[in-house]
Amino acid sequence: DIVLTQSPGTLSLSAGERVTLSCRASQTVVDNYLAWYQQKPGQTPRLLIFDASKRATGIPDRFSGSGSGTDFTLTISRLEPEDFAVYYCQQYYVPPWTFGQGTKVEIK
Amino acid sequence: QVQLVQSGPEVKKSGSSVKVSCKASGGTFGNHAISWLRQAPGQGLEWMGTITPMFGISNYARKFQGGVTITADESRTTVYMEMISLRPEDTAVYYCAREGFHTPYFVSWGQGTLVAVSS
């Protein structure tokens, strides 16, 4: 199984700051088959990014994804109050589809 | 936009089974795969398996093969997930999620169903 390792585990930030979240795969994720999700407490996950860099419908352009191979990044250009949440990456290149353990972005 | 509505919370004893439903409304039902995932309390997401209702073919993560069965009823636009031989460590919120077209990322999600298993 492909193991996804996200870092850091927790980020303490203020609104307006730039955020960079990392997702590293244990083997190459071909064709950039990697997605990012946001999950707020008590809510369902929401798809943000697919194919490593394509924004899902309705996602603000402050969210962007990049990377290839084994190293992927989710960037939030300017944190809004509603962006404090847990973020997960997911690979869909090789079944079973696997998720990282999540990065929590919390208010400083 | 397809909406997914799941059945309500369940409380079960170890060794019993549970069947959770996921009803789709709006959009087309049969040609997009629907997956089941779970999230244990305070933990991350785990993919369990998937079905494409149009074909009725299911695929499972190795961990869940033999213990989970995913089925679909096109006439009811509903997908089911049945899990047998429940253990306390199966306590989790179970989600159904609709995949992208021929691509297994998860575009829309059910609201989740808490399954609590006691010993």
XYZ file of N, CA and C in Angstrom:
681
model
N 0.844 -1.198 0.000
C 0.000 0.000 0.000
C 0.880 1.249 0.000
N 0.398 2.288 -0.674
C 1.122 3.558 -0.660
C 0.833 4.279 0.647
N 1.888 4.607 1.369
C 1.750 5.351 2.626
C 1.987 6.829 2.337
N 1.061 7.656 2.792
C 1.189 9.102 2.644
C 1.506 9.708 4.007
N 2.573 10.479 4.072
C 2.985 11.104 5.317
C 2.834 12.612 5.191
N 2.005 13.181 6.025
C 1.764 14.623 5.975
C 2.569 15.335 7.068
N 3.025 16.502 6.729
C 3.749 17.308 7.721
C 3.444 18.781 7.511
N 3.488 19.553 8.594
C 3.609 19.098 9.971
C 2.288 18.492 10.459
N 2.272 17.989 11.678
C 1.045 17.449 12.236
C 0.048 18.548 12.571
N 0.571 19.648 13.123
C -0.257 20.781 13.494
C 0.471 22.068 13.142
N -0.297 23.034 12.649
C 0.228 24.368 12.371
C -0.606 25.383 13.140
N 0.049 26.245 13.898
C -0.662 27.314 14.608
C -0.370 28.630 13.902
N -1.422 29.214 13.325
C -1.236 30.379 12.464
C -2.328 31.413 12.721
N -2.100 32.580 12.170
C -3.080 33.661 12.259
C -3.732 33.871 10.898
N -4.945 34.398 10.937
C -5.622 34.733 9.683
C -4.746 35.696 8.882
N -4.739 35.514 7.577
C -3.946 36.348 6.698
C -2.596 35.752 6.334
N -2.153 34.748 7.091
C -0.859 34.135 6.804
C -0.945 33.166 5.628
N 0.215 32.876 5.058
C 0.341 31.901 3.977
C 0.663 30.537 4.593
N 0.040 29.494 4.074
C 0.183 28.150 4.631
C 0.694 27.217 3.556
N 1.661 26.379 3.929
C 2.145 25.340 3.024
C 2.111 24.005 3.745
N 1.333 23.073 3.216
C 1.193 21.744 3.806
C 1.855 20.732 2.880
N 2.527 19.743 3.487
C 3.281 18.772 2.712
C 2.647 17.388 2.790
N 2.744 16.641 1.704
C 2.281 15.260 1.625
C 3.327 14.481 0.842
N 3.948 13.509 1.509
C 4.998 12.713 0.866
C 4.544 11.270 0.745
N 4.678 10.700 -0.437
C 4.243 9.326 -0.718
C 5.410 8.349 -0.629
N 5.103 7.108 -0.208
C 6.135 6.087 -0.061
C 6.605 5.523 -1.399
N 5.849 5.799 -2.453
C 6.271 5.461 -3.806
C 5.659 6.458 -4.773
N 6.147 6.479 -5.974
C 5.710 7.478 -6.954
C 4.218 7.384 -7.220
N 3.563 8.516 -7.169
C 2.145 8.614 -7.531
C 2.100 9.082 -8.988
N 1.938 8.118 -9.873
C 2.001 8.398 -11.300
C 0.787 9.219 -11.728
N 1.001 10.045 -12.738
C -0.066 10.892 -13.300
C -0.637 11.860 -12.267
N 0.107 12.080 -11.198
C -0.330 13.036 -10.158
C -1.723 12.740 -9.637
N -1.989 11.472 -9.436
C -3.315 11.072 -8.944
C -3.384 11.299 -7.432
N -3.438 12.580 -7.066
C -3.446 12.960 -5.664
C -4.478 14.055 -5.440
N -5.237 13.916 -4.353
C -6.280 14.876 -4.008
C -6.043 15.420 -2.604
N -6.647 16.576 -2.344
C -6.622 17.195 -1.017
C -8.052 17.467 -0.564
N -8.293 17.261 0.739
C -9.596 17.488 1.333
C -9.447 18.360 2.579
N -10.507 19.072 2.877
C -10.601 19.863 4.095
C -11.712 19.272 4.950
N -11.462 19.127 6.250
C -12.512 18.656 7.146
C -12.545 19.536 8.388
N -13.697 20.131 8.620
C -13.906 20.932 9.834
C -14.548 20.048 10.901
N -14.399 20.399 12.177
C -14.942 19.558 13.255
C -16.435 19.286 13.057
N -16.805 18.019 13.157
C -18.201 17.626 13.048
C -18.762 17.677 11.650
N -17.911 17.934 10.655
C -18.383 18.013 9.268
C -17.763 16.923 8.418
N -18.336 16.759 7.212
C -17.777 15.786 6.284
C -16.594 16.404 5.543
N -15.699 15.577 5.039
C -14.604 16.107 4.219
C -15.129 16.797 2.970
N -14.378 17.775 2.501
C -14.722 18.501 1.269
C -13.529 18.430 0.326
N -13.797 18.028 -0.911
C -12.733 17.953 -1.908
C -12.276 19.358 -2.279
N -10.974 19.605 -2.174
C -10.395 20.893 -2.566
C -9.683 20.807 -3.919
N -8.816 19.821 -4.039
C -7.892 19.699 -5.166
C -7.891 18.252 -5.652
N -7.867 18.037 -6.959
C -7.660 16.712 -7.532
C -6.602 16.801 -8.626
N -6.084 15.638 -9.003
C -4.981 15.585 -9.967
C -3.850 16.532 -9.566
N -3.632 16.621 -8.284
C -2.539 17.368 -7.647
C -2.677 18.879 -7.705
N -3.323 19.405 -8.755
C -3.298 20.862 -8.914
C -4.590 21.471 -9.424
N -5.621 20.666 -9.644
C -6.871 21.180 -10.196
C -7.851 21.448 -9.074
N -8.352 22.677 -9.020
C -9.319 23.019 -7.990
C -10.679 22.413 -8.294
N -11.312 21.868 -7.238
C -12.667 21.344 -7.401
C -13.643 22.509 -7.552
N -14.841 22.181 -7.993
C -15.872 23.190 -8.232
C -16.146 23.991 -6.968
N -16.114 25.320 -7.112
C -16.473 26.192 -5.998
C -15.370 26.468 -5.004
N -14.182 25.937 -5.232
C -13.076 26.152 -4.288
C -12.390 27.473 -4.607
N -12.201 28.329 -3.604
C -11.583 29.637 -3.856
C -10.155 29.501 -4.375
N -9.727 30.507 -5.131
C -8.409 30.407 -5.759
C -7.251 30.672 -4.789
N -7.554 30.919 -3.514
C -6.462 31.001 -2.543
C -5.892 29.605 -2.224
N -6.644 28.565 -2.609
C -6.162 27.192 -2.453
C -5.476 26.764 -3.756
N -4.261 26.238 -3.630
C -3.583 25.717 -4.812
C -2.786 24.475 -4.433
N -2.665 23.574 -5.401
C -1.910 22.344 -5.195
C -0.787 22.245 -6.203
N 0.296 21.607 -5.787
C 1.433 21.425 -6.682
C 2.176 20.155 -6.300
N 3.165 19.833 -7.113
C 4.007 18.683 -6.825
C 3.855 17.586 -7.846
N 4.717 16.584 -7.707
C 4.690 15.426 -8.591
C 5.561 14.334 -7.975
N 5.416 13.126 -8.534
C 6.242 12.029 -8.045
C 5.861 11.591 -6.641
N 6.675 11.943 -5.664
C 6.390 11.567 -4.281
C 6.144 12.761 -3.366
N 6.313 13.956 -3.850
C 6.200 15.144 -3.005
C 5.149 16.112 -3.528
N 4.172 16.389 -2.685
C 3.035 17.225 -3.068
C 2.802 18.282 -1.985
N 2.226 19.396 -2.409
C 2.025 20.530 -1.509
C 0.656 21.142 -1.733
N 0.005 21.495 -0.631
C -1.207 22.317 -0.675
C -0.838 23.670 -0.082
N -1.149 24.729 -0.803
C -0.856 26.074 -0.347
C -2.148 26.860 -0.210
N -2.268 27.555 0.909
C -3.355 28.521 1.090
C -2.679 29.885 1.116
N -2.981 30.708 0.132
C -2.204 31.932 -0.052
C -2.406 32.907 1.100
N -3.639 32.973 1.610
C -3.950 33.902 2.689
C -5.070 33.277 3.514
N -4.741 32.872 4.733
C -5.701 32.156 5.567
C -6.912 33.018 5.916
N -8.079 32.467 5.671
C -9.323 33.072 6.116
C -9.803 32.352 7.379
N -10.634 32.990 8.202
C -11.089 32.350 9.440
C -11.733 30.986 9.200
N -12.413 30.822 8.072
C -13.091 29.554 7.782
C -12.139 28.455 7.319
N -10.853 28.756 7.172
C -9.888 27.764 6.682
C -9.256 26.956 7.810
N -9.558 27.296 9.063
C -8.988 26.530 10.166
C -9.714 25.182 10.225
N -8.941 24.104 9.998
C -9.519 22.786 9.772
C -8.388 21.763 9.712
N -8.764 20.501 9.460
C -7.788 19.449 9.193
C -7.772 19.194 7.688
N -6.584 19.021 7.156
C -6.408 18.798 5.723
C -5.790 17.417 5.500
N -6.383 16.680 4.568
C -5.909 15.337 4.234
C -5.521 15.267 2.767
N -4.449 14.533 2.481
C -4.154 14.175 1.095
C -4.585 12.725 0.875
N -4.844 12.384 -0.381
C -5.291 11.043 -0.763
C -4.692 10.684 -2.113
N -4.175 9.466 -2.237
C -3.700 9.010 -3.540
C -4.708 8.056 -4.138
N -4.867 8.162 -5.453
C -5.769 7.245 -6.153
C -5.069 6.667 -7.380
N -3.775 6.430 -7.224
C -3.009 5.786 -8.292
C -3.029 4.274 -8.159
N -2.843 3.779 -6.942
C -2.786 2.339 -6.698
C -3.760 1.985 -5.585
N -4.708 1.025 -5.854
C -5.572 0.610 -4.745
C -4.791 -0.220 -3.723
N -5.147 -0.138 -2.456
C -6.255 0.628 -1.887
C -5.951 2.125 -1.862
N -6.964 2.914 -2.128
C -6.793 4.360 -2.059
C -6.480 4.704 -0.609
N -5.443 5.480 -0.391
C -4.992 5.771 0.964
C -4.916 7.267 1.222
N -5.023 7.596 2.502
C -5.000 8.973 2.959
C -3.791 9.207 3.870
N -3.335 10.464 3.888
C -2.403 10.848 4.924
C -3.120 10.966 6.251
N -2.344 11.145 7.302
C -2.921 11.188 8.655
C -3.507 12.551 8.989
N -3.278 13.531 8.119
C -3.887 14.844 8.307
C -2.943 15.873 8.908
N -3.155 17.119 8.528
C -2.489 18.271 9.153
C -3.568 19.196 9.684
N -3.467 19.516 10.964
C -4.439 20.422 11.576
C -3.907 21.844 11.501
N -4.708 22.733 10.950
C -4.368 24.158 10.917
C -5.236 24.839 11.967
N -4.595 25.323 13.020
C -5.350 25.896 14.130
C -5.012 27.370 14.316
N -5.907 28.027 15.019
C -5.730 29.470 15.262
C -4.659 29.692 16.318
N -3.718 30.576 15.980
C -2.644 30.887 16.919
C -3.149 31.813 18.032
N -26.244 18.418 -8.982
C -25.296 17.913 -8.003
C -25.961 16.807 -7.197
N -25.327 15.631 -7.180
C -25.889 14.498 -6.451
C -25.754 14.720 -4.953
N -26.833 14.462 -4.237
C -26.783 14.499 -2.774
C -26.911 13.081 -2.251
N -26.148 12.778 -1.209
C -26.149 11.451 -0.599
C -26.656 11.573 0.828
N -27.689 10.775 1.151
C -28.266 10.803 2.486
C -28.167 9.409 3.086
N -27.515 9.316 4.211
C -27.260 8.027 4.847
C -28.289 7.729 5.938
N -28.364 6.457 6.306
C -29.250 6.030 7.381
C -28.672 6.470 8.732
N -29.473 6.295 9.776
C -29.146 6.858 11.074
C -28.145 6.049 11.875
N -27.779 6.578 13.051
C -26.761 5.931 13.884
C -27.193 4.553 14.354
N -26.191 3.711 14.611
C -26.420 2.342 15.033
C -25.582 2.045 16.276
N -26.174 1.276 17.179
C -25.438 0.761 18.337
C -25.509 -0.755 18.267
N -24.356 -1.395 18.261
C -24.297 -2.837 18.039
C -23.427 -3.510 19.095
N -23.649 -4.801 19.249
C -22.821 -5.628 20.125
C -21.733 -6.307 19.299
N -20.618 -6.604 19.953
C -19.553 -7.365 19.290
C -20.105 -8.653 18.706
N -19.659 -8.955 17.492
C -20.083 -10.176 16.832
C -21.318 -10.032 15.964
N -22.023 -8.914 16.105
C -23.218 -8.711 15.294
C -22.842 -8.082 13.961
N -23.856 -7.761 13.157
C -23.617 -7.143 11.864
C -24.414 -5.845 11.771
N -24.057 -5.017 10.799
C -24.759 -3.756 10.573
C -24.862 -3.533 9.069
N -25.950 -2.886 8.674
C -26.134 -2.527 7.270
C -26.513 -1.054 7.208
N -25.697 -0.271 6.530
C -25.891 1.168 6.413
C -26.283 1.486 4.976
N -27.243 2.380 4.814
C -27.683 2.741 3.467
C -27.255 4.156 3.102
N -27.233 4.418 1.814
C -26.792 5.694 1.259
C -27.659 5.957 0.038
N -28.613 6.883 0.167
C -29.546 7.158 -0.928
C -29.086 8.385 -1.705
N -29.023 8.241 -3.020
C -28.599 9.338 -3.893
C -29.812 10.002 -4.516
N -29.756 11.334 -4.584
C -30.814 12.070 -5.273
C -30.171 13.172 -6.109
N -30.829 13.483 -7.236
C -30.276 14.489 -8.147
C -29.182 13.900 -9.003
N -29.093 14.301 -10.229
C -28.042 13.798 -11.111
C -28.269 12.359 -11.519
N -27.285 11.777 -12.178
C -27.373 10.380 -12.591
C -26.787 9.496 -11.509
N -27.371 8.310 -11.373
C -26.961 7.442 -10.261
C -25.971 6.377 -10.684
N -26.278 5.702 -11.806
C -25.610 4.434 -12.065
C -24.173 4.500 -12.516
N -23.760 5.608 -13.165
C -22.479 5.563 -13.861
C -21.309 6.133 -13.074
N -21.539 6.589 -11.852
C -20.451 7.026 -11.004
C -20.297 6.029 -9.863
N -19.078 5.645 -9.585
C -18.838 4.738 -8.480
C -19.113 5.433 -7.154
N -19.555 4.650 -6.195
C -19.744 5.146 -4.829
C -18.907 4.281 -3.906
N -18.118 4.938 -3.094
C -17.241 4.279 -2.145
C -17.781 4.405 -0.732
N -17.315 3.504 0.101
C -17.520 3.615 1.547
C -16.173 3.836 2.209
N -16.164 4.761 3.154
C -14.968 5.059 3.926
C -15.377 5.138 5.387
N -14.387 5.058 6.271
C -14.710 5.224 7.680
C -13.667 6.071 8.378
N -14.092 6.627 9.513
C -13.224 7.481 10.295
C -13.463 7.168 11.771
N -12.507 6.502 12.390
C -12.597 6.206 13.815
C -12.471 7.507 14.606
N -12.958 7.535 15.845
C -12.938 8.772 16.636
C -11.547 9.374 16.722
N -11.431 10.641 16.311
C -10.165 11.347 16.366
C -9.118 10.883 15.383
N -9.511 10.042 14.428
C -8.550 9.456 13.492
C -8.769 9.957 12.071
N -7.965 9.434 11.165
C -8.047 9.824 9.768
C -9.042 8.981 9.001
N -8.976 9.096 7.675
C -9.930 8.459 6.781
C -9.365 7.157 6.235
N -10.250 6.182 6.086
C -9.853 4.853 5.604
C -10.850 4.398 4.543
N -10.331 4.080 3.356
C -11.189 3.607 2.270
C -11.458 2.124 2.434
N -12.752 1.733 2.291
C -13.148 0.352 2.515
C -13.427 -0.392 1.209
N -14.118 0.254 0.284
C -14.473 -0.426 -0.943
C -15.382 0.452 -1.773
N -15.718 -0.032 -2.968
C -16.465 0.778 -3.905
C -17.388 -0.086 -4.756
N -18.411 0.538 -5.336
C -19.288 -0.135 -6.283
C -19.682 0.849 -7.376
N -19.775 0.358 -8.598
C -20.367 1.138 -9.678
C -21.755 0.571 -9.904
N -22.808 1.295 -9.507
C -24.154 0.720 -9.528
C -24.586 0.192 -10.903
N -24.140 0.862 -11.964
C -24.547 0.439 -13.306
C -24.099 -0.998 -13.585
N -22.948 -1.377 -13.063
C -22.412 -2.707 -13.331
C -22.580 -3.662 -12.153
N -22.844 -3.109 -10.990
C -23.020 -3.950 -9.814
C -21.759 -4.640 -9.349
N -20.616 -4.130 -9.786
C -19.336 -4.768 -9.430
C -18.715 -4.000 -8.271
N -18.323 -4.763 -7.246
C -17.707 -4.173 -6.055
C -16.231 -4.538 -5.979
N -15.456 -3.623 -5.429
C -14.050 -3.881 -5.123
C -13.778 -3.426 -3.701
N -12.919 -4.167 -3.022
C -12.694 -3.910 -1.605
C -11.213 -3.765 -1.300
N -10.924 -2.959 -0.280
C -9.576 -2.978 0.273
C -9.342 -4.347 0.896
N -8.140 -4.834 0.776
C -7.810 -6.178 1.260
C -8.256 -6.371 2.707
N -8.084 -5.337 3.516
C -8.414 -5.416 4.940
C -9.877 -5.760 5.169
N -10.752 -5.359 4.238
C -12.194 -5.509 4.458
C -12.803 -6.650 3.642
N -11.997 -7.312 2.832
C -12.541 -8.416 2.041
C -13.002 -9.533 2.957
N -14.196 -10.008 2.709
C -14.764 -11.073 3.531
C -15.578 -10.563 4.699
N -15.340 -9.321 5.103
C -16.072 -8.788 6.251
C -17.070 -7.710 5.878
N -16.933 -7.171 4.673
C -17.785 -6.079 4.200
C -18.371 -6.453 2.841
N -19.644 -6.132 2.662
C -20.300 -6.333 1.367
C -20.987 -5.038 0.969
N -20.659 -4.568 -0.232
C -21.272 -3.347 -0.768
C -22.174 -3.742 -1.925
N -23.421 -3.287 -1.863
C -24.399 -3.592 -2.909
C -25.111 -2.321 -3.318
N -25.822 -2.404 -4.449
C -26.558 -1.249 -4.954
C -27.915 -1.689 -5.457
N -28.915 -0.842 -5.237
C -30.265 -1.065 -5.758
C -30.566 0.141 -6.648
N -30.431 -0.041 -7.964
C -30.619 1.095 -8.877
C -32.029 1.633 -8.814
N -33.021 0.759 -8.617
C -34.419 1.213 -8.598
C -34.668 2.154 -7.418
N -33.909 1.976 -6.352
C -34.037 2.845 -5.176
C -32.925 3.894 -5.115
N -32.063 3.918 -6.098
C -30.870 4.793 -6.135
C -30.167 4.780 -4.782
N -29.972 3.586 -4.263
C -29.403 3.419 -2.921
C -28.273 2.414 -2.959
N -27.227 2.731 -2.223
C -26.089 1.836 -2.042
C -26.056 1.414 -0.576
N -25.675 0.174 -0.347
C -25.640 -0.382 1.007
C -24.240 -0.879 1.337
N -23.913 -0.780 2.604
C -22.666 -1.362 3.113
C -23.026 -2.219 4.319
N -22.733 -3.509 4.217
C -22.981 -4.419 5.325
C -21.657 -4.915 5.871
N -21.523 -4.855 7.174
C -20.314 -5.330 7.841
C -20.706 -6.377 8.865
N -20.016 -7.517 8.838
C -20.319 -8.603 9.759
C -19.228 -8.707 10.816
N -19.503 -9.526 11.827
C -18.531 -9.830 12.890
C -17.923 -8.554 13.472
N -18.780 -7.621 13.861
C -18.319 -6.333 14.368
C -17.505 -6.484 15.645
N -16.508 -5.603 15.776
C -15.686 -5.541 16.983
C -15.667 -4.103 17.473
N -15.322 -3.887 18.740
C -15.296 -2.495 19.245
C -14.420 -1.565 18.400
N -13.358 -2.075 17.831
C -12.487 -1.225 17.007
C -13.119 -0.831 15.675
N -14.290 -1.368 15.373
C -15.035 -0.929 14.187
C -15.885 0.302 14.491
N -15.882 0.757 15.724
C -16.595 1.978 16.069
C -16.018 3.147 15.279
N -16.875 3.793 14.502
C -16.409 4.840 13.596
C -17.611 5.530 12.976
N -17.343 6.637 12.321
C -18.320 7.233 11.416
C -18.058 6.654 10.031
N -19.099 6.131 9.427
C -19.005 5.529 8.104
C -19.621 6.490 7.098
N -18.854 6.759 6.043
C -19.293 7.676 4.994
C -19.454 6.939 3.666
N -20.489 7.308 2.920
C -20.480 6.993 1.500
C -20.038 8.254 0.768
N -19.402 8.066 -0.374
C -18.893 9.198 -1.137
C -18.924 8.855 -2.618
N -19.356 9.811 -3.411
C -19.436 9.621 -4.864
C -18.096 9.998 -5.484
N -17.596 9.113 -6.340
C -16.312 9.351 -6.968
C -16.456 10.249 -8.187
N -15.324 10.801 -8.613
C -15.292 11.496 -9.881
C -15.551 10.511 -11.014
N -15.766 11.018 -12.211
C -16.091 10.135 -13.330
C -14.875 9.292 -13.691
N -14.937 8.013 -13.417
C -13.853 7.062 -13.664
C -12.580 7.413 -12.897
N -12.705 8.208 -11.847
C -11.514 8.608 -11.095
C -11.851 8.600 -9.614
N -11.147 7.780 -8.837
C -11.536 7.574 -7.437
C -11.047 8.613 -6.453
N -11.312 9.895 -6.736
C -11.301 10.858 -5.650
C -12.775 11.112 -5.342
N -13.040 11.778 -4.213
C -14.401 11.763 -3.662
C -15.013 13.157 -3.715
N -15.962 13.288 -4.639
C -16.496 14.604 -4.982
C -17.576 15.034 -4.000
N -18.480 14.123 -3.658
C -19.545 14.485 -2.735
C -19.706 13.361 -1.720
N -20.108 13.742 -0.524
C -20.112 12.832 0.619
C -21.492 12.795 1.280
N -21.845 11.615 1.799
C -22.977 11.540 2.700
C -22.636 12.209 4.027
N -23.643 12.345 4.870
C -23.442 13.066 6.122
C -22.738 12.230 7.186
N -22.565 10.963 6.911
C -21.901 10.075 7.857
C -22.897 9.357 8.757
N -22.557 8.131 9.125
C -23.361 7.318 10.037
C -22.458 6.788 11.137
N -22.760 7.133 12.367
C -21.979 6.609 13.488
C -22.423 5.184 13.798
N -21.468 4.278 13.776
C -21.703 2.903 14.216
C -20.862 2.699 15.465
N -21.529 2.451 16.577
C -20.842 2.233 17.853
C -20.974 0.760 18.220
N -19.851 0.117 18.493
C -19.843 -1.308 18.812
C -19.348 -1.489 20.239
N -20.163 -2.142 21.037
C -19.768 -2.390 22.424
C -19.447 -3.859 22.615
N -18.614 -4.107 23.601
C -18.227 -5.488 23.885
C -19.216 -6.103 24.870
